[in-house]
């Protein structure tokens, strides 16, 4: 029987990661308390540390930068759609 993977919300990950950053309990103790594997706690803690600087960069993107990014993503979506349609037709002969 295949075990279904659990999905955790971002809020839950942040809560567990912050608890790990406090260093009041070991990772094993936190894993038992939250019912999560210690490796996951370490990964969430690492993600928090790596993304901490990005918190202060939010809101500094100019509207032109955001619009350019949106245009680029729309262009990529169009290319992928054309490619997907082409491959679908090739598979169906």
Tab-separated table of C-alpha atoms in Angstrom, residues 19-20 24-42:
chain	number	residue	atom	x	y	z
A	19	UNK	CA	10.634	27.023	16.588
A	20	UNK	CA	13.789	25.357	15.265
A	24	UNK	CA	15.130	25.864	22.728
A	25	UNK	CA	14.606	22.210	21.764
A	26	UNK	CA	16.517	19.759	19.633
A	27	UNK	CA	15.354	18.948	16.132
A	28	UNK	CA	14.366	15.470	17.308
A	29	UNK	CA	12.204	16.927	20.086
A	30	UNK	CA	10.548	19.315	17.642
A	31	UNK	CA	9.976	16.461	15.194
A	32	UNK	CA	8.187	14.475	17.860
A	33	UNK	CA	6.169	17.487	18.993
A	34	UNK	CA	5.028	18.508	15.501
A	35	UNK	CA	4.874	15.022	13.973
A	36	UNK	CA	7.316	15.888	11.198
A	37	UNK	CA	10.566	14.194	10.176
A	38	UNK	CA	13.683	15.990	11.495
A	39	UNK	CA	14.994	16.377	7.945
A	40	UNK	CA	11.927	18.418	7.025
A	41	UNK	CA	12.446	20.684	10.013
A	42	UNK	CA	16.056	21.286	8.998
